[in-house]
XYZ file of C-alpha atoms in Angstrom:
618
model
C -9.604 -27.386 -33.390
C -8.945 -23.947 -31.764
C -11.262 -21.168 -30.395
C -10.513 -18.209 -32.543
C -11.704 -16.597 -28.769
C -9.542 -18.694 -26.456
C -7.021 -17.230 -28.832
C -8.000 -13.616 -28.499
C -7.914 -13.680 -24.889
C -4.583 -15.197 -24.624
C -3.222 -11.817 -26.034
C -4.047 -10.225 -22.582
C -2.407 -12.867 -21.022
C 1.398 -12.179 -19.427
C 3.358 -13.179 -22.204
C 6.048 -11.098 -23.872
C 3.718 -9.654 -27.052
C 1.597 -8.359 -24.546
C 3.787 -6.583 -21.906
C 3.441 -3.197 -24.296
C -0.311 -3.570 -25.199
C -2.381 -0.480 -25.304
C -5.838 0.427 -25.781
C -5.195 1.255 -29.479
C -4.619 -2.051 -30.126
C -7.761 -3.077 -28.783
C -9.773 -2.439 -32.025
C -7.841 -4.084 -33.990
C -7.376 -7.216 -31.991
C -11.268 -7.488 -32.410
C -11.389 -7.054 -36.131
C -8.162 -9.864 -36.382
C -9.774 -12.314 -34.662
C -12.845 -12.179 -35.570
C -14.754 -11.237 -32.154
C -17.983 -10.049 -32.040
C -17.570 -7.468 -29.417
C -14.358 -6.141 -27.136
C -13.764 -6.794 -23.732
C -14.010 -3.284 -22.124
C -16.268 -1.687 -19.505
C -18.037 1.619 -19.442
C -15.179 4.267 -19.288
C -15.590 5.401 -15.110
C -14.892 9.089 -15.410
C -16.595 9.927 -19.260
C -19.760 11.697 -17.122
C -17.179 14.194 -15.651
C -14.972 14.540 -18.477
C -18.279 15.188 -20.409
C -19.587 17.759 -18.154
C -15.925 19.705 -18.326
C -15.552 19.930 -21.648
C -19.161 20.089 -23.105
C -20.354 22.548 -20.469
C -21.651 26.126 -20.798
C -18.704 26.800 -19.290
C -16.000 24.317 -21.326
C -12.704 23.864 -19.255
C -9.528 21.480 -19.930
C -8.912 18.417 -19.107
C -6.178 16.253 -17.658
C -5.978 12.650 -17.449
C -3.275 11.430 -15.314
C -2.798 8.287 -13.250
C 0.096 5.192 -14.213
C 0.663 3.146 -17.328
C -2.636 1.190 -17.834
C -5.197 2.865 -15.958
C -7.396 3.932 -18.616
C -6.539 7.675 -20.061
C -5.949 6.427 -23.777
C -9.303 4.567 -23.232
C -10.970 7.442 -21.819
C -9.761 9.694 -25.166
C -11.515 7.474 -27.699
C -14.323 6.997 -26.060
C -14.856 10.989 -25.426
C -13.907 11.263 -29.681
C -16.553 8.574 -30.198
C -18.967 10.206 -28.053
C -18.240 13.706 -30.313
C -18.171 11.931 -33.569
C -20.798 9.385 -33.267
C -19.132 6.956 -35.298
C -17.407 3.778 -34.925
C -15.468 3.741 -38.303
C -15.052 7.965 -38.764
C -13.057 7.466 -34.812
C -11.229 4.251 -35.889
C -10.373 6.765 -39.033
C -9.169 9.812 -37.034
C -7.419 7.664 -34.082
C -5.556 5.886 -36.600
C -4.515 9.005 -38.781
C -3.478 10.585 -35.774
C -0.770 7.953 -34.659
C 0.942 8.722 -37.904
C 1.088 12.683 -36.977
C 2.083 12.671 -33.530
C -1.228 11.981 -31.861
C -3.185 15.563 -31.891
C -6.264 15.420 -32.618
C -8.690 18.815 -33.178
C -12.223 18.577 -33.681
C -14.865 21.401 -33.139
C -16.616 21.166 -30.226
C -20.609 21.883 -30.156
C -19.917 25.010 -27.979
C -17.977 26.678 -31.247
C -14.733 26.290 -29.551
C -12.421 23.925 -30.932
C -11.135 21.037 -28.820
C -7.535 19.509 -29.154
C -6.715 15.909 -27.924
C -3.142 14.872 -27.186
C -3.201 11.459 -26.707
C -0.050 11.248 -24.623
C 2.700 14.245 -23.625
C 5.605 12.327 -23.427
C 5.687 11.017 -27.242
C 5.722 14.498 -28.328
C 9.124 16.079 -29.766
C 10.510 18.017 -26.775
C 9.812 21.831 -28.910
C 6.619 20.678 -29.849
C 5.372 19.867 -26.408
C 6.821 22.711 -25.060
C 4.662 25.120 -27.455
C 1.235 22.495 -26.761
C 2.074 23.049 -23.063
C 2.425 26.677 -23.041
C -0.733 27.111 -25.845
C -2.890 24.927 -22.780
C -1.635 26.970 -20.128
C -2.624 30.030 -21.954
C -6.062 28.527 -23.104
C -6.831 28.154 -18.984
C -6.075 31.454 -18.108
C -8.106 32.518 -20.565
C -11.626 33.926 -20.197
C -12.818 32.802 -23.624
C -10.649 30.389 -25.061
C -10.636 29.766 -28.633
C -9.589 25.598 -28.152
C -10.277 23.622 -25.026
C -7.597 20.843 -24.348
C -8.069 17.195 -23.254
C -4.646 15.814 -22.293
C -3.661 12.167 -21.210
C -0.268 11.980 -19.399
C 1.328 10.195 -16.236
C 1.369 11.918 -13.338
C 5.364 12.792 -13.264
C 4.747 13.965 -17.465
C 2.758 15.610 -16.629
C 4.350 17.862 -13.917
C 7.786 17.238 -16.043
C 6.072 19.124 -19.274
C 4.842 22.156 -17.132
C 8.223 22.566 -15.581
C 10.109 22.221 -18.551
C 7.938 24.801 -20.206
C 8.924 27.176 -17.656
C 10.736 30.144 -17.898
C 10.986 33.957 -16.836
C 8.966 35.255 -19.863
C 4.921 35.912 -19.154
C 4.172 32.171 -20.613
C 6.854 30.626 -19.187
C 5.613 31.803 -15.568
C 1.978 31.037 -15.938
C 3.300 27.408 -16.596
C 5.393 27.135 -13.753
C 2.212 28.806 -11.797
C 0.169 25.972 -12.946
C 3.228 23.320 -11.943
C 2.825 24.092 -8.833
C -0.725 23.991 -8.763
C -1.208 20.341 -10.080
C 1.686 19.338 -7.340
C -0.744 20.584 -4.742
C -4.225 18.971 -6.423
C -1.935 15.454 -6.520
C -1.158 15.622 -3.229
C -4.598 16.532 -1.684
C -6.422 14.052 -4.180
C -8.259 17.054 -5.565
C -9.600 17.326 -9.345
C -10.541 21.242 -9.491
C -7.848 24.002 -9.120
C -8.670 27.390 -7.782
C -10.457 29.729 -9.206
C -7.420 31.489 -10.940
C -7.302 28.476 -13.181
C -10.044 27.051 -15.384
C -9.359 23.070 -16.023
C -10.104 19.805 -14.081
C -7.442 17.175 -13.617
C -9.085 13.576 -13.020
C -6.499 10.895 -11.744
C -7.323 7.601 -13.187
C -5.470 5.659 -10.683
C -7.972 6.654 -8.185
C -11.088 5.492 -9.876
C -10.926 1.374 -9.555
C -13.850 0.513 -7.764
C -15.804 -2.470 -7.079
C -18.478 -1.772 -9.527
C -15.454 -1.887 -12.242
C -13.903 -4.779 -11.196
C -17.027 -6.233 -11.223
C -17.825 -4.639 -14.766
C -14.541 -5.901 -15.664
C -14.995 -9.454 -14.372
C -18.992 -9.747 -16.021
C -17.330 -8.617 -19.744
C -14.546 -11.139 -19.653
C -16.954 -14.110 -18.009
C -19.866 -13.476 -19.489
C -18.579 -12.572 -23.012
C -20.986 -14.194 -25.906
C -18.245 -15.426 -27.597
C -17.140 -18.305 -25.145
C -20.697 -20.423 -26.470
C -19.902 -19.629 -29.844
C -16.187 -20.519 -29.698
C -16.564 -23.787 -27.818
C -19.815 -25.174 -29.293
C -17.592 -27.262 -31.713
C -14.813 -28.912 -29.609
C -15.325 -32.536 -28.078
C -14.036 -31.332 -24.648
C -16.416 -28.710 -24.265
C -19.191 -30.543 -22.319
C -17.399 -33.575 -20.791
C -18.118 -33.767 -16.831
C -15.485 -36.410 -15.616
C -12.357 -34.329 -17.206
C -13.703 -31.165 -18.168
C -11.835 -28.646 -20.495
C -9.317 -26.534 -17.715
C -9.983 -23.247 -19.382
C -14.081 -23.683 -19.076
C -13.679 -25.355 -15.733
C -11.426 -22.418 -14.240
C -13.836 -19.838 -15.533
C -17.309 -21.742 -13.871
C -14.930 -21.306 -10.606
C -14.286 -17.618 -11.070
C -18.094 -17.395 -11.543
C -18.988 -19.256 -8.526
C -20.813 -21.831 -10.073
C -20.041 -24.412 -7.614
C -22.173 -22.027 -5.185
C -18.874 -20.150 -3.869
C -18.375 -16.573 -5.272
C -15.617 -16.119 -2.695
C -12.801 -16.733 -5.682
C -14.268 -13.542 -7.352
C -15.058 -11.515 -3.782
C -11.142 -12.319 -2.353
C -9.656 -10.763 -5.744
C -11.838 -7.979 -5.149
C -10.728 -7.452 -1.669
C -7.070 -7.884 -2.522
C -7.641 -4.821 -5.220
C -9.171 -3.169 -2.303
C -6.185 -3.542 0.239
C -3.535 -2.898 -2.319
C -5.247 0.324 -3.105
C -5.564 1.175 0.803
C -1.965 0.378 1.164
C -0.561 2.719 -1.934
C -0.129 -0.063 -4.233
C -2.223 0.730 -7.123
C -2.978 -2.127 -9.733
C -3.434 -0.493 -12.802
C -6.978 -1.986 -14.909
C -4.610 -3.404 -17.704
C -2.885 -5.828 -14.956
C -6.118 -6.724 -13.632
C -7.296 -7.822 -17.036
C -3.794 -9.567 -17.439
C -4.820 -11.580 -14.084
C -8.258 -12.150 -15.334
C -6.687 -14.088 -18.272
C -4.156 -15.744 -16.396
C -6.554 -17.218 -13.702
C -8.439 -18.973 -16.671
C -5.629 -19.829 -19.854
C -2.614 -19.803 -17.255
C -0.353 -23.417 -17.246
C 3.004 -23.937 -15.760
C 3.463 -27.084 -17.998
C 6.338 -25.044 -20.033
C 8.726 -22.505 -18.818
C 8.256 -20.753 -22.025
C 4.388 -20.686 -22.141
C 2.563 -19.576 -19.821
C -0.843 -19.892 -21.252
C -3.260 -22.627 -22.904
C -4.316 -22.823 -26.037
C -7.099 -25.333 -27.053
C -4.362 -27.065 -29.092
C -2.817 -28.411 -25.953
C -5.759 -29.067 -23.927
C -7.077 -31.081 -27.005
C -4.110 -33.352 -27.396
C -3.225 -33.904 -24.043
C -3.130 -38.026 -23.244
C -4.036 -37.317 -19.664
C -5.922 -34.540 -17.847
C -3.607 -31.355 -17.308
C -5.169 -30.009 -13.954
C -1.715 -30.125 -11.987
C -0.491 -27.442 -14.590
C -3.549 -25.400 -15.174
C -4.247 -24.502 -10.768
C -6.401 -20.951 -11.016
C -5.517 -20.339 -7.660
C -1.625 -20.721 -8.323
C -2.325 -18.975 -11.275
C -4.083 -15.888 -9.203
C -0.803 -15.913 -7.794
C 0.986 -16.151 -10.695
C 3.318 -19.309 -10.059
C 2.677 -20.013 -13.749
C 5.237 -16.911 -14.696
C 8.430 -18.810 -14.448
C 10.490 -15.364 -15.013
C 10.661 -13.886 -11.029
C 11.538 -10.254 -12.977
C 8.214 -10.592 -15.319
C 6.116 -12.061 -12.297
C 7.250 -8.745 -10.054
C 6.321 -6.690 -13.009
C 2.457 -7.400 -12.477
C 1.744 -5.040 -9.570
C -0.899 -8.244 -8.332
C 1.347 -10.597 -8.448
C 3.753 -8.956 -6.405
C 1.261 -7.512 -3.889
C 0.515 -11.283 -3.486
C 3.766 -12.459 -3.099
C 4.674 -9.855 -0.191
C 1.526 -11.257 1.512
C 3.346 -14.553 1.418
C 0.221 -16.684 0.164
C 1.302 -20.328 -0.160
C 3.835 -19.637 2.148
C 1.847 -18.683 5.606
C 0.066 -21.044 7.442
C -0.225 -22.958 10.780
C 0.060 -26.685 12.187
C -4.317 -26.786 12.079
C -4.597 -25.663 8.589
C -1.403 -28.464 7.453
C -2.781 -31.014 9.998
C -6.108 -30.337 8.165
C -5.001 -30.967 4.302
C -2.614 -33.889 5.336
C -5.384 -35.472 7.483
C -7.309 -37.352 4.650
C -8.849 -40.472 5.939
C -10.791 -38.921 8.463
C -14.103 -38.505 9.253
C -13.048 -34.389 10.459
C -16.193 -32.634 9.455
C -13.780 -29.100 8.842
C -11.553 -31.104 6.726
C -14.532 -32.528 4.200
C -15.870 -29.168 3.814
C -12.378 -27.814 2.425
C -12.347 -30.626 -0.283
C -15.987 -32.016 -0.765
C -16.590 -29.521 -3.218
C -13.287 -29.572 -5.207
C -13.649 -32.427 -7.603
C -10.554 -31.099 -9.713
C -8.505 -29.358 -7.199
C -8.527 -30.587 -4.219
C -7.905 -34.656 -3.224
C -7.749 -35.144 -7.315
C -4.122 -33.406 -7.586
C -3.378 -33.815 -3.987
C -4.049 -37.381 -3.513
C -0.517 -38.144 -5.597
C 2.109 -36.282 -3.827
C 0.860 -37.495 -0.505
C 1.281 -41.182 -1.644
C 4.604 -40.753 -3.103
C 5.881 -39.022 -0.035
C 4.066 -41.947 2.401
C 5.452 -44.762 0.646
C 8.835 -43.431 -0.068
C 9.544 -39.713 1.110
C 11.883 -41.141 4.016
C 13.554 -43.535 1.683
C 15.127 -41.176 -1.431
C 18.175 -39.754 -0.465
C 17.154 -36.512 -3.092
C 13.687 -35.816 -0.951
C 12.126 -35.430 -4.292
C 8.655 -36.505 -2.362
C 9.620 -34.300 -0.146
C 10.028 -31.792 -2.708
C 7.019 -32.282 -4.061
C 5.038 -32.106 -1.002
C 5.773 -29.416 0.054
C 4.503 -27.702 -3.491
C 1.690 -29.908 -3.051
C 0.613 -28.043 0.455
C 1.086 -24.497 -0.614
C -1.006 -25.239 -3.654
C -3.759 -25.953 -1.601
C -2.997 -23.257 0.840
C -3.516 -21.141 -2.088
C -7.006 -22.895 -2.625
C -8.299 -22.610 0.785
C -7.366 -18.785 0.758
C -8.833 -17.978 -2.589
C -11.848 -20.351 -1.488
C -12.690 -19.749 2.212
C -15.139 -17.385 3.408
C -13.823 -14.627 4.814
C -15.419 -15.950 8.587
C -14.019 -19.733 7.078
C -16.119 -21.975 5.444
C -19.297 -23.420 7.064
C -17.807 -25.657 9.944
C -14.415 -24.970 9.696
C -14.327 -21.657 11.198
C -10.690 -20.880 9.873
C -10.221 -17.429 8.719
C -8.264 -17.280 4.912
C -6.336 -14.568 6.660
C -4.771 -17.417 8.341
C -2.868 -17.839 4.874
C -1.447 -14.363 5.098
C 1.261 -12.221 6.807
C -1.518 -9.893 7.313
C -3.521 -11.802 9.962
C -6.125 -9.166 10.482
C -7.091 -8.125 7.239
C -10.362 -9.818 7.902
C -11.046 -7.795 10.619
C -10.001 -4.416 9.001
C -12.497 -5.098 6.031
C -15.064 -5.484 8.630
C -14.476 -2.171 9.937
C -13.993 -0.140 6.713
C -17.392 -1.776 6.466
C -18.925 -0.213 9.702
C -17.489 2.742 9.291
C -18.391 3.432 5.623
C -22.497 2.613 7.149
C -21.791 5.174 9.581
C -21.382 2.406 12.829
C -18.119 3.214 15.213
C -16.560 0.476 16.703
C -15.355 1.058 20.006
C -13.489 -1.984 20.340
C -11.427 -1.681 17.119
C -10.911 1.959 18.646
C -9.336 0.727 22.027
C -7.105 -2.080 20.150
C -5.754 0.999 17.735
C -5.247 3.310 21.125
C -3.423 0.553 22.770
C -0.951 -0.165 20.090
C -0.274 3.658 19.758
C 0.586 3.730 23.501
C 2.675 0.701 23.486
C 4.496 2.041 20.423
C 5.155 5.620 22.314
C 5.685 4.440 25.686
C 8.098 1.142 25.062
C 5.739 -0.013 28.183
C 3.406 -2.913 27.899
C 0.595 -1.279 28.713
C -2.980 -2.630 29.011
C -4.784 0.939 28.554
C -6.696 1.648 25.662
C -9.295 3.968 26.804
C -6.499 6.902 26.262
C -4.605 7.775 23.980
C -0.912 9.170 25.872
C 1.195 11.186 23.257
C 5.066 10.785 24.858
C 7.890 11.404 24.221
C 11.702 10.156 24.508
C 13.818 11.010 27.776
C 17.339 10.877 26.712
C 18.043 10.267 23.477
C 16.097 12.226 20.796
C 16.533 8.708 18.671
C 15.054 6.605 21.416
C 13.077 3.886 20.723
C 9.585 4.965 23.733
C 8.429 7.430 25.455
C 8.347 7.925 29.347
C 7.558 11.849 29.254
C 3.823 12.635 28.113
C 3.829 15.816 25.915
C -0.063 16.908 27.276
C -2.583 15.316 29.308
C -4.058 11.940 27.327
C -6.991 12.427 24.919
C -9.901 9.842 26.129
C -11.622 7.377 23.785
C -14.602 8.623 24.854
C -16.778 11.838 24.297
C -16.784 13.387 27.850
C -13.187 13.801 27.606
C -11.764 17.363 27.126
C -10.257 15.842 23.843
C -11.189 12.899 22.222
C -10.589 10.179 19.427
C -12.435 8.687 17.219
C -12.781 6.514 14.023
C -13.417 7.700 10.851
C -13.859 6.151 6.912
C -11.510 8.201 4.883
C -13.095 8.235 1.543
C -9.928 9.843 -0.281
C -7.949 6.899 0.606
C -10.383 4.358 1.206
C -8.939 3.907 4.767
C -10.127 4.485 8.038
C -8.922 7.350 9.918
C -7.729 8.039 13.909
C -9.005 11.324 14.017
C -8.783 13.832 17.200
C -11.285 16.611 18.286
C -11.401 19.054 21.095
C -14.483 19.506 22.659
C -15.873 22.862 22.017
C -13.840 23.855 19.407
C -14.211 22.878 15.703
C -10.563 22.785 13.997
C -9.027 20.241 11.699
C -6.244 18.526 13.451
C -3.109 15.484 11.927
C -4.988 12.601 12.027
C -3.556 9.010 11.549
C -4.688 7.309 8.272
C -4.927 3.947 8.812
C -3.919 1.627 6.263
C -4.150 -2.198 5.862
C -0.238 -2.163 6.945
C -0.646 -0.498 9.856
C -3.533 -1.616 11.297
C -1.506 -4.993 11.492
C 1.097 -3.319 12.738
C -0.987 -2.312 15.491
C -2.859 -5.156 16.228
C 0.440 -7.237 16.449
C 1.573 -5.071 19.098
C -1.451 -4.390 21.264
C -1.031 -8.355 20.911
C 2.406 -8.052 22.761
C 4.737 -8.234 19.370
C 7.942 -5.543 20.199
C 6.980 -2.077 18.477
C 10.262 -0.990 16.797
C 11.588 -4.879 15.657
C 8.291 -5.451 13.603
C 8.051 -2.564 11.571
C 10.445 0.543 11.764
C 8.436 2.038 9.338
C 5.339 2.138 11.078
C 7.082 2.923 14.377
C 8.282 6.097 13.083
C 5.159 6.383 11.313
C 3.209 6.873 14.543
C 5.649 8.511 16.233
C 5.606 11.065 13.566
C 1.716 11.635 14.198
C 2.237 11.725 17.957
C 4.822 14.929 17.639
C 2.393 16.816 14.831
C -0.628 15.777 16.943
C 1.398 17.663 20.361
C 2.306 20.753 18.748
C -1.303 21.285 17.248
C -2.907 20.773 21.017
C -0.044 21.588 22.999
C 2.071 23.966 21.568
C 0.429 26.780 22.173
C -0.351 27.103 26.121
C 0.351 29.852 28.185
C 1.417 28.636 31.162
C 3.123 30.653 33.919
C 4.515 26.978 35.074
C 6.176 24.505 33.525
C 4.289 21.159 33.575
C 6.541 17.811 33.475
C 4.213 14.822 33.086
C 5.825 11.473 33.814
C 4.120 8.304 32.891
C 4.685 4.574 34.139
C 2.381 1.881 34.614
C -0.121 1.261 37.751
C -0.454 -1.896 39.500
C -2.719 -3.482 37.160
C -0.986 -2.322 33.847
C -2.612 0.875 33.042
C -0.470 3.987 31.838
C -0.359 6.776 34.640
C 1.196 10.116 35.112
C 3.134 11.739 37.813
C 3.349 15.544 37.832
C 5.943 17.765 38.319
C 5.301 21.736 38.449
C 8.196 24.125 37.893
C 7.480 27.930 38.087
C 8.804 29.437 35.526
């Protein structure tokens, strides 16, 4: 007995059929199996995309962003939106794979509109001449056809250069090359006014709401009732079907939504760090955390085939937390492929963890009120699949001469540690007070939430503020200072590839608002991050600011903590050191002086950063 849904799902899942799948395949997945309605969620940029080419004013399109984010997806909804009907788009889409994929329709304006559902299939002559005819249609004042193209991002640019040459057409391309470069790099989606298109990047539009949206269609999909109401295993309690039980988890029926909220905060730091999970991965994990096994290399996924003729209960093989993490994948090369997986592997979850979290999970005959909360709750995964290894290794891990117990312990206690991080609250569960972070090579990723949080409410927090100052100062000076009220941009002595600073390049700007230049906090919307951003008092200029991602705020924290700057992360060192010389030259390099200023800096009795002056007249 097999769900004909169970089955549908599994085509998401990360096996080798579905490495290549694409939205066009998405209709007819639904009509194969038999579903009664697809899993997608409301397209997030169709309003704008909409409003550009449906306008008074109709303008082109661009849909750019990586493989899987959407743009496909995007294009047939927009057609179905023009054509008003399911089977007439199925019609065209289809007819329009076997001629290249252009499609023209007329739009209700009287201009016609031409789709090309993806550059880079195109013969090289052909996309040339659609390149150029685009280019031409958005200099145009009244364009005859209005085009809506999906491409990556580097396809993109690669089609407009290659289009190029010293002929009028040629140089309006390369015009509008450089263009797009600049709107990529500044995040924006209008040109200027010489050019009349919008270009919407896809891999910037993963939100919450469509995670969530994505989450609800997959969960909450009518065809799970249908598909189980017939098999045995579908409403025992004691040994519950894995695939059901793994989803009521993801839902947070056992009163936790945390599972749900940590994946969502994952997608959220990934994206803050410039790792962007396209929406087809995240649908891959989706399926994964539910039909994912690791009983066979080979297979990856349950069917109901397996679950139903299983002799004993399969819950050691069928972990949703190891599979969030995808220890299912046996292939390392396929498991790095899945931009999740590997975002969760370089946080080292399974891996991290310290002697009170093991002494917890090893401590179970104990009346430890912390250590019942982690496991009073987990009837499948916790003690249930625990319970075994920790026998094997107490009555004979010392004896084998293989350490097989040992072996298996030790997989035993990063499965859990995978529990507790996917299940803890992000201030611990109630009496525990142990932070999932804990789990992590990024210690303080708690803590940065929480002020993304403040800051995106409008509150400043001035202690977050002085930590971020301090580590700056630390990294710039080599000193271990205690000061961060001020922020002290040095410079090397010596060396121009020295490691600190002893030679301040300006007097410090304060934390504060009295100062005669200041820092602050800010939420960086653009990049989801918050800012360090400097102001001078009285004067209203934009100046480098410091954006502060998930990375480097650890970075930062670890050294106002007392870790050494330049052995923990070069890349961050030179990161803020980079900021620090931009930062001088925009308030310093322009003063008239009629003597030259030399500002040495050391530390004071009690730790704080200080500067002795020097004067030489110039």
């Amino acid at each position: 007995m097999s769900s004909r849904f169970i089955d549908f799902l599994s085509q998401y899942g990360p096996s080798a059929a579905t490495d290549a799948l694409v939205d066009e395949h998405a209709p007819v997945l639904v009509e194969e199996f038999g579903i009664s309605c697809p899993i997608e969620i409301p397209p997030p940029r169709m309003k704008e995309i909409s409003a550009a080419l449906l306008g008074a004013e109709p303008r082109s399109v661009f849909l750019t962003g990586t493989a899987g984010d959407g743009k496909t997806f995007h294009l047939r909804k927009f057609l179905l939106e023009l054509v008003g009907s399911d089977a007439e788009t199925s019609t065209i889409w289809t007819n329009a794979s076997n001629s290249g994929g252009i499609i023209e329709r007329d739009l209700p304006s009287g201009r016609k509109l031409r789709i090309i559902r993806d550059v880079s299939a195109l013969p090289a002559g052909e996309k040339i001449a659609q390149v150029r005819a685009a280019a031409n249609s958005i200099r145009s004042a009244q364009p005859e056809t209005i085009f809506l193209v999906a491409a990556n991002d580097g396809q993109l640019l690669d089609s407009f250069f290659a289009a190029g040459s010293d002929d009028e057409a040629g140089s309006l391309c390369r015009k509008i090359y450089q263009e797009m470069i600049r709107m990529m790099r500044t995040g924006q989606e209008t040109p200027k006014p010489d050019f009349a298109f919008s270009m919407f990047n896809l891999s910037h539009t993963l939100d919450d709401a469509s995670l969530d949206a994505l989450l609800d269609t997959i969960l909450g999909h009518p065809d799970w009732e249908s598909g189980c109401s017939s098999c045995p295993r579908a409403a025992e309690v004691v040994n519950p079907c894995p695939i059901r039980y793994n989803r009521s988890l993801l839902i947070g029926s056992d009163g936790s939504e945390s599972f749900r909220t940590r994946i969502k905060t994952l997608v959220r730091l990934a994206a803050a760090n410039d790792q962007h999970i396209p929406i087809r991965y995240l649908l891959m994990l989706i399926v994964n955390v539910l039909l994912g096994s690791s009983q066979k290399p080979g297979r990856p996924l349950l069917n109901c085939a397996t679950i139903i003729k299983a002799k004993t209960p399969l819950y050691r093989f069928t972990n949703p937390y190891n599979n969030a993490c995808g220890v299912n994948i046996r292939d390392p090369e396929k498991r790095r492929k899945n931009p999740f997986f590997a975002m969760v592997a370089s946080l080292g979850i399974g891996m991290e963890t310290d002697n009170e979290i093991d002494a917890l999970l090893l401590a179970r005959h104990t009346d430890n009120p912390a250590r019942k909360s982690l496991f009073e709750k987990d009837t499948i995964y916790g003690d249930r699949i625990f319970d075994g290894p920790l026998d094997h290794y107490a009555k004979r891990g010392s004896e084998r001469q293989d350490a097989q117990e040992a072996k298996d312990l030790r997989e035993a206690l990063q499965t859990q540690r995978r529990r507790l991080f996917f299940k803890l609250g992000d201030e611990g569960s109630s009496g525990t007070g142990i932070s999932p972070w804990r789990l992590t090579v990024f210690r303080h990723a708690g803590e940065y939430e929480q002020i993304c949080t403040a800051l995106k409410s409008g509150n400043a927090s001035g202690e977050a503020l002085r930590q971020i100052v301090l580590g700056i100062n630390r990294t710039l000076t080599g000193l271990m200072a205690s000061d961060g009220e001020k922020l002290w941009l040095t410079g090397v002595v010596g060396r121009a590839d020295g490691t600190g600073g002893r030679l301040a390049m300006g007097e410090p700007l304060g934390a504060v608002a009295s100062s005669w230049a200041r820092v602050q906090l800010q939420f960086d919307a653009d990049r989801s991050c918050p800012a360090l951003v400097a102001a001078e008092k009285g004067i209203s200029r934009e100046l480098p600011r410091l954006t502060i991602t998930p990375l480097l705020f650890e970075y930062l924290k670890r050294v106002a903590g007392g870790s050494l700057p330049s052995s923990f992360s070069r890349q961050c060192h030179q990161e803020i050191r980079h900021f620090a010389v931009r930062l001088a030259s925009a308030l310093y390099g322009h003063a008239d002086q009629e003597t030259t200023v030399i500002r040495m800096v050391d530390l004071d009795a009690v730790g704080r950063l200080h500067e002795n002056i020097l004067e030489i007249g110039t």
